[in-house]
Every structure is written in structure tokens, then in C-alpha cells.
Amino acid sequence: AVNEARTRDPQLGKLMLYQLSYYRNLFAFGDTKVSTFPEIPKKQRTFLSKLLFSGYIAENCVFLQDQIDRDQMSHHSITPIDRELPEFSRMQQVKRQFFAMRNGMLAHQMRSRGLEYRVNFGLNIPQIKEIAAELLDSGMSSSEQLELANRLWENANTRESRLLAPMLFPADIMPPQTAAQWLAEAQTTEVADHLCHSLLRHLPFAADIAIALFNHEKATSQQRYSALRLLLNLVITGKLDPVSLKPIAENAITDPLTRPVARQLLEEIEFLTE
């Protein structure tokens, strides 16, 4: 073999020696090719050529591996353990946690019940709250929480990003314009429920943005649902008198999407006015 590199397969070595003693490959002299093949049928020559070529590749692969082994032995300081691990941003770390906790069965159940998301890792709410608690306990400043929450909310195609964002956004610095925008952008009833419960119900102007969205002439059924859900949260926590919401609830009772929340509002109104 080349450079004192020996094949690890003794049978392959014997075969190579036998082939080399029996015939030689083509040699080129200028523009003329001289063949030293013995008188062997063409099909057998083709087979022997392929066999010889495969042996040559195998021998060179063994030599290359031996060379790599010797280089590693002579450079003990350059080992994989000494390499620096890549640094991940907080957004990347969160996505890696989503992937590690993924639950395909739960995601399939949600799809079968009509909750459609382009990306759904299938995390349950306690798992998402656990990720939020870890992030809040990591010592992030309010500006860092704000930046991460906005990036998560902008990742609208991923279910878990939309559910985690309201858990991180500092309520004391959320402006009315952003709150109204998020309320209008909640794309499913699940996202709207957790947005209202985790964040928007704590805002002093929550009732104003909810009523404004519900009464908007171009409001969709989903947006009207989000507005009603926020109003119901405010009623349940005692921050809003439900009697003034009776016309809104009666108006929403005809829409199949908003009907369940409208009924809850009417029940609260009836209970408080008895």
C-alpha cells in the first residue's frame, strides 16, 4: 500500500496482489493507449477492471483514515470537547424548547377539533407557563421581555409563540395601540382566551379597546369573539358592570362563534340583577 499504510482486510490485500500479478491497467503514451490486458473476454475484463478500481478506492480510504488518526494523535489539544458551543438567541432557545416538548397526538386532536395552526407543537398550557416562568426568572429586563414578546407575537404561524407572548409582555408598559392591535390579531378562540386572561384584562383601558373592536363596522366574527371574551374577563373579575353590556351580548347571541360567550355574559347580567 501507499506510504506504509496497510489494508485492514487481509483478503482484499491478497486479491489485489493476485490481480496485479495477472494483468495491468491501460497505460497512455502520448495519444496512443497500450493495453496490457491478457486475452480475456470483454465482459470478464470489465468485471476485473471494476474489481480493481473498487480495491484501489478501498485501499486509499484506509490510508486516508490512518492519516486522520495519526493527525489526531499528534494534536491532542484539538479535540471536539474543546470546541465552543454555538450561542443561541432567546428566541432560538424558546423554539428549541417547543421542539423538545412537542406532542404530535395533542396537536392532531386540536386539528380534529377545528383549531388550525400552520405550526403546532402540541404543548399544553402548563408546559407553556413553565417556559414563561423560566424566562421571567432568568433575569430579563423589561425591555428584553418586551422585545421577546413582540418577536413571539410576530411569529403568528406558530401556536405556542402566540400563547407564550402575552405571558411575557409587561402589562405596565403596554400602550393602548399595541393592546388593540393584539386583540384584533388573535386568530383563534384559544389565542384570544389566553391573551385576554394572561395580559389584557390587567390593563386599565381594556374595556375601551374591547367595546371599540366589537362595534367596529368591519369586525370579523373572530374579532367580535375576542372583544366579548375580554369583556367577560372584566365582568368576572369585578372590573366592569355587566348591565351596560346587555345590548352587546344580545347582539352577539345570533353568531355561532360568539354565542357561547354572549350567553355567559347574559347569565352574569341575570344573576347580578336578580
Short mmCIF file of C-alpha atoms in Angstrom, two decimals:
data_model
loop_
_atom_site.label_atom_id
_atom_site.label_comp_id
_atom_site.label_asym_id
_atom_site.label_seq_id
_atom_site.Cartn_x
_atom_site.Cartn_y
_atom_site.Cartn_z
CA ALA A 1 0.00 0.00 0.00
CA VAL A 2 0.99 3.66 -0.26
CA ASN A 3 3.13 5.36 2.44
CA GLU A 4 3.30 2.25 4.62
CA ALA A 5 -0.48 2.27 5.09
CA ARG A 6 -1.74 -1.29 5.33
CA THR A 7 -5.17 -2.55 4.48
CA ARG A 8 -7.28 -3.76 7.38
CA ASP A 9 -8.70 -6.57 5.21
CA PRO A 10 -6.10 -9.32 4.51
CA GLN A 11 -8.37 -10.95 1.92
CA LEU A 12 -8.55 -7.68 -0.01
CA GLY A 13 -4.77 -7.43 0.03
CA LYS A 14 -4.39 -10.94 -1.37
CA LEU A 15 -6.91 -10.19 -4.09
CA MET A 16 -5.06 -7.01 -5.07
CA LEU A 17 -1.72 -8.86 -5.30
CA TYR A 18 -3.30 -11.56 -7.41
CA GLN A 19 -4.85 -9.03 -9.76
CA LEU A 20 -1.63 -7.05 -10.11
CA SER A 21 0.36 -10.20 -10.92
CA TYR A 22 -2.19 -11.23 -13.53
CA TYR A 23 -2.70 -8.06 -15.55
CA ARG A 24 -2.11 -4.32 -15.63
CA ASN A 25 -4.44 -1.45 -16.45
CA LEU A 26 -4.20 0.76 -19.53
CA PHE A 27 -1.12 2.94 -19.92
CA ALA A 28 -1.10 6.10 -22.04
CA PHE A 29 1.86 7.04 -24.23
CA GLY A 30 1.03 10.39 -25.83
CA ASP A 31 -2.10 9.95 -27.90
CA THR A 32 -1.72 6.15 -28.06
CA LYS A 33 -3.18 3.82 -25.43
CA VAL A 34 -1.49 0.49 -24.99
CA SER A 35 -3.41 -2.26 -23.29
CA THR A 36 -1.62 -4.96 -21.34
CA PHE A 37 -4.76 -6.97 -20.67
CA PRO A 38 -4.28 -10.65 -21.47
CA GLU A 39 -6.65 -12.30 -23.90
CA ILE A 40 -9.73 -12.30 -21.70
CA PRO A 41 -13.30 -11.90 -22.95
CA LYS A 42 -14.58 -8.31 -22.83
CA LYS A 43 -17.23 -8.92 -20.12
CA GLN A 44 -14.63 -10.50 -17.81
CA ARG A 45 -12.21 -7.63 -18.43
CA THR A 46 -14.89 -5.12 -17.50
CA PHE A 47 -15.65 -7.02 -14.29
CA LEU A 48 -11.96 -7.24 -13.36
CA SER A 49 -11.50 -3.53 -14.06
CA LYS A 50 -14.33 -2.64 -11.73
CA LEU A 51 -12.97 -5.00 -9.09
CA LEU A 52 -9.52 -3.47 -9.35
CA PHE A 53 -10.94 0.06 -9.14
CA SER A 54 -13.01 -0.79 -6.06
CA GLY A 55 -9.93 -2.26 -4.42
CA TYR A 56 -7.99 0.90 -5.20
CA ILE A 57 -10.68 3.08 -3.63
CA ALA A 58 -10.86 0.87 -0.54
CA GLU A 59 -7.08 0.95 -0.14
CA ASN A 60 -6.95 4.74 -0.40
CA CYS A 61 -9.83 5.12 2.06
CA VAL A 62 -7.86 3.03 4.58
CA PHE A 63 -4.80 5.18 4.00
CA LEU A 64 -6.83 8.37 4.48
CA GLN A 65 -8.32 7.09 7.75
CA ASP A 66 -4.86 6.13 9.01
CA GLN A 67 -3.62 9.63 8.16
CA ILE A 68 -6.52 11.22 10.05
CA ASP A 69 -5.86 9.00 13.07
CA ARG A 70 -2.20 9.99 13.12
CA ASP A 71 -3.07 13.70 12.83
CA GLN A 72 -5.47 13.46 15.75
CA MET A 73 -2.89 11.65 17.88
CA SER A 74 -0.32 14.35 17.15
CA HIS A 75 -2.72 17.19 18.04
CA HIS A 76 -4.22 16.21 21.39
CA SER A 77 -5.21 19.81 22.15
CA ILE A 78 -7.63 19.96 19.19
CA THR A 79 -10.49 17.73 20.28
CA PRO A 80 -14.24 18.08 19.82
CA ILE A 81 -14.70 18.76 23.51
CA ASP A 82 -12.62 21.92 23.20
CA ARG A 83 -14.80 23.45 20.52
CA GLU A 84 -17.04 26.32 21.54
CA LEU A 85 -20.73 25.53 21.51
CA PRO A 86 -22.87 27.83 19.36
CA GLU A 87 -24.74 30.58 21.15
CA PHE A 88 -28.49 30.72 20.64
CA SER A 89 -30.68 33.78 20.98
CA ARG A 90 -33.59 33.66 23.41
CA MET A 91 -35.99 33.21 20.50
CA GLN A 92 -33.97 30.22 19.27
CA GLN A 93 -33.84 28.77 22.78
CA VAL A 94 -37.61 29.04 23.09
CA LYS A 95 -38.13 27.33 19.73
CA ARG A 96 -35.79 24.52 20.80
CA GLN A 97 -37.87 24.07 23.95
CA PHE A 98 -41.04 23.92 21.87
CA PHE A 99 -39.47 21.22 19.73
CA ALA A 100 -38.21 19.24 22.74
CA MET A 101 -41.67 19.21 24.35
CA ARG A 102 -43.64 18.58 21.16
CA ASN A 103 -46.69 16.31 21.35
CA GLY A 104 -47.95 15.15 17.98
CA MET A 105 -51.00 13.39 19.40
CA LEU A 106 -52.27 16.53 21.14
CA ALA A 107 -51.64 18.60 18.02
CA HIS A 108 -53.66 16.11 15.98
CA GLN A 109 -56.54 16.27 18.47
CA MET A 110 -56.61 20.06 18.23
CA ARG A 111 -56.67 19.94 14.44
CA SER A 112 -59.55 17.46 14.52
CA ARG A 113 -61.48 19.89 16.75
CA GLY A 114 -61.04 22.79 14.34
CA LEU A 115 -58.03 24.57 15.89
CA GLU A 116 -55.91 25.10 12.79
CA TYR A 117 -52.36 26.41 13.06
CA ARG A 118 -49.65 26.29 10.44
CA VAL A 119 -47.17 25.14 13.10
CA ASN A 120 -48.45 23.36 16.21
CA PHE A 121 -46.00 21.62 18.54
CA GLY A 122 -48.83 20.31 20.71
CA LEU A 123 -47.66 21.78 24.04
CA ASN A 124 -50.25 22.03 26.80
CA ILE A 125 -50.81 25.24 28.75
CA PRO A 126 -48.89 24.17 31.90
CA GLN A 127 -45.83 23.49 29.74
CA ILE A 128 -46.06 26.92 28.11
CA LYS A 129 -46.46 28.53 31.54
CA GLU A 130 -43.38 26.64 32.70
CA ILE A 131 -41.34 28.07 29.83
CA ALA A 132 -42.65 31.56 30.64
CA ALA A 133 -41.69 31.17 34.31
CA GLU A 134 -38.17 30.07 33.39
CA LEU A 135 -37.75 33.07 31.10
CA LEU A 136 -39.05 35.53 33.69
CA ASP A 137 -36.78 34.02 36.35
CA SER A 138 -33.73 34.27 34.08
CA GLY A 139 -33.23 37.93 34.97
CA MET A 140 -34.53 39.54 31.78
CA SER A 141 -35.12 43.27 31.91
CA SER A 142 -38.44 44.81 30.92
CA SER A 143 -37.03 45.84 27.56
CA GLU A 144 -35.82 42.30 26.90
CA GLN A 145 -39.22 40.89 27.86
CA LEU A 146 -40.86 43.40 25.55
CA GLU A 147 -38.58 42.50 22.63
CA LEU A 148 -39.04 38.75 23.06
CA ALA A 149 -42.81 39.04 23.50
CA ASN A 150 -43.10 41.11 20.32
CA ARG A 151 -40.98 38.63 18.35
CA LEU A 152 -43.10 35.74 19.59
CA TRP A 153 -46.34 37.51 18.71
CA GLU A 154 -45.00 38.33 15.23
CA ASN A 155 -44.42 34.60 14.76
CA ALA A 156 -48.12 34.28 14.05
CA ASN A 157 -47.93 30.89 12.31
CA THR A 158 -46.78 29.08 15.47
CA ARG A 159 -49.42 28.32 18.10
CA GLU A 160 -47.07 28.21 21.07
CA SER A 161 -45.46 31.55 20.16
CA ARG A 162 -48.84 33.28 20.20
CA LEU A 163 -49.75 31.71 23.56
CA LEU A 164 -46.40 32.49 25.19
CA ALA A 165 -46.15 36.14 24.10
CA PRO A 166 -48.89 37.51 26.43
CA MET A 167 -47.29 35.73 29.37
CA LEU A 168 -44.07 37.71 28.85
CA PHE A 169 -45.26 41.18 27.81
CA PRO A 170 -45.03 43.58 30.81
CA ALA A 171 -48.59 44.81 31.36
CA ASP A 172 -47.49 48.05 32.97
CA ILE A 173 -45.82 49.32 29.81
CA MET A 174 -48.26 48.07 27.15
CA PRO A 175 -49.70 51.01 25.18
CA PRO A 176 -53.37 51.04 24.13
CA GLN A 177 -52.46 50.88 20.42
CA THR A 178 -50.49 47.64 20.87
CA ALA A 179 -53.20 46.12 23.06
CA ALA A 180 -55.90 46.93 20.49
CA GLN A 181 -53.73 45.51 17.71
CA TRP A 182 -53.07 42.24 19.54
CA LEU A 183 -56.75 41.85 20.39
CA ALA A 184 -57.69 42.29 16.73
CA GLU A 185 -54.93 39.93 15.54
CA ALA A 186 -55.85 36.93 17.74
CA GLN A 187 -56.56 34.36 15.05
CA THR A 188 -58.26 31.61 17.09
CA THR A 189 -60.52 31.38 20.11
CA GLU A 190 -57.69 29.70 22.03
CA VAL A 191 -55.27 32.55 21.39
CA ALA A 192 -57.97 35.12 22.26
CA ASP A 193 -58.84 33.35 25.53
CA HIS A 194 -55.25 33.26 26.78
CA LEU A 195 -54.43 36.75 25.51
CA CYS A 196 -57.34 38.21 27.48
CA HIS A 197 -56.67 36.14 30.60
CA SER A 198 -52.88 36.47 30.74
CA LEU A 199 -52.48 40.10 29.74
CA LEU A 200 -55.29 42.33 28.51
CA ARG A 201 -57.63 42.02 31.50
CA HIS A 202 -54.95 43.68 33.66
CA LEU A 203 -54.93 46.87 31.56
CA PRO A 204 -56.91 49.91 32.78
CA PHE A 205 -58.20 50.63 29.26
CA ALA A 206 -59.22 47.03 28.47
CA ALA A 207 -62.96 47.74 28.32
CA ASP A 208 -62.48 50.63 25.90
CA ILE A 209 -60.49 48.65 23.34
CA ALA A 210 -62.88 45.68 23.62
CA ILE A 211 -66.03 47.75 23.02
CA ALA A 212 -64.34 49.66 20.19
CA LEU A 213 -63.35 46.42 18.45
CA PHE A 214 -66.78 44.82 18.88
CA ASN A 215 -68.56 47.86 17.43
CA HIS A 216 -66.16 48.28 14.51
CA GLU A 217 -68.10 48.05 11.26
CA LYS A 218 -65.52 45.73 9.66
CA ALA A 219 -65.00 43.47 12.69
CA THR A 220 -64.95 39.76 11.89
CA SER A 221 -66.66 37.06 13.95
CA GLN A 222 -63.28 36.15 15.47
CA GLN A 223 -62.58 39.75 16.44
CA ARG A 224 -66.02 40.12 17.98
CA TYR A 225 -65.36 36.91 19.92
CA SER A 226 -62.06 38.32 21.21
CA ALA A 227 -63.77 41.52 22.31
CA LEU A 228 -66.55 39.62 24.12
CA ARG A 229 -64.04 37.33 25.81
CA LEU A 230 -62.16 40.33 27.19
CA LEU A 231 -65.38 41.92 28.41
CA LEU A 232 -66.38 38.67 30.12
CA ASN A 233 -62.98 38.55 31.87
CA LEU A 234 -63.53 42.06 33.17
CA VAL A 235 -67.03 41.19 34.40
CA ILE A 236 -65.86 38.06 36.20
CA THR A 237 -63.05 39.95 37.97
CA GLY A 238 -65.46 42.69 39.04
CA LYS A 239 -63.81 45.42 36.96
CA LEU A 240 -66.86 46.13 34.80
CA ASP A 241 -70.60 46.43 35.38
CA PRO A 242 -72.24 43.78 33.17
CA VAL A 243 -75.61 45.54 32.93
CA SER A 244 -74.21 48.03 30.42
CA LEU A 245 -73.11 45.14 28.22
CA LYS A 246 -76.57 43.64 27.74
CA PRO A 247 -77.13 45.17 24.25
CA ILE A 248 -73.75 43.86 23.12
CA ALA A 249 -74.45 40.36 24.44
CA GLU A 250 -77.90 40.26 22.82
CA ASN A 251 -76.38 41.37 19.52
CA ALA A 252 -73.75 38.60 19.66
CA ILE A 253 -76.18 35.79 20.51
CA THR A 254 -77.02 35.25 16.83
CA ASP A 255 -73.43 34.48 15.77
CA PRO A 256 -72.46 30.79 16.30
CA LEU A 257 -68.90 31.76 17.20
CA THR A 258 -69.77 34.43 19.75
CA ARG A 259 -72.93 32.76 21.08
CA PRO A 260 -71.27 30.81 23.98
CA VAL A 261 -69.56 33.92 25.37
CA ALA A 262 -72.68 36.04 24.85
CA ARG A 263 -74.73 33.52 26.85
CA GLN A 264 -72.24 33.66 29.69
CA LEU A 265 -72.48 37.44 29.73
CA LEU A 266 -76.28 37.33 29.81
CA GLU A 267 -76.19 34.79 32.64
CA GLU A 268 -73.91 37.08 34.63
CA ILE A 269 -76.22 40.01 33.99
CA GLU A 270 -79.28 38.00 35.04
CA PHE A 271 -77.55 36.76 38.20
CA LEU A 272 -76.48 40.26 39.27
CA THR A 273 -79.86 41.87 38.57
CA GLU A 274 -82.00 39.35 40.48
#
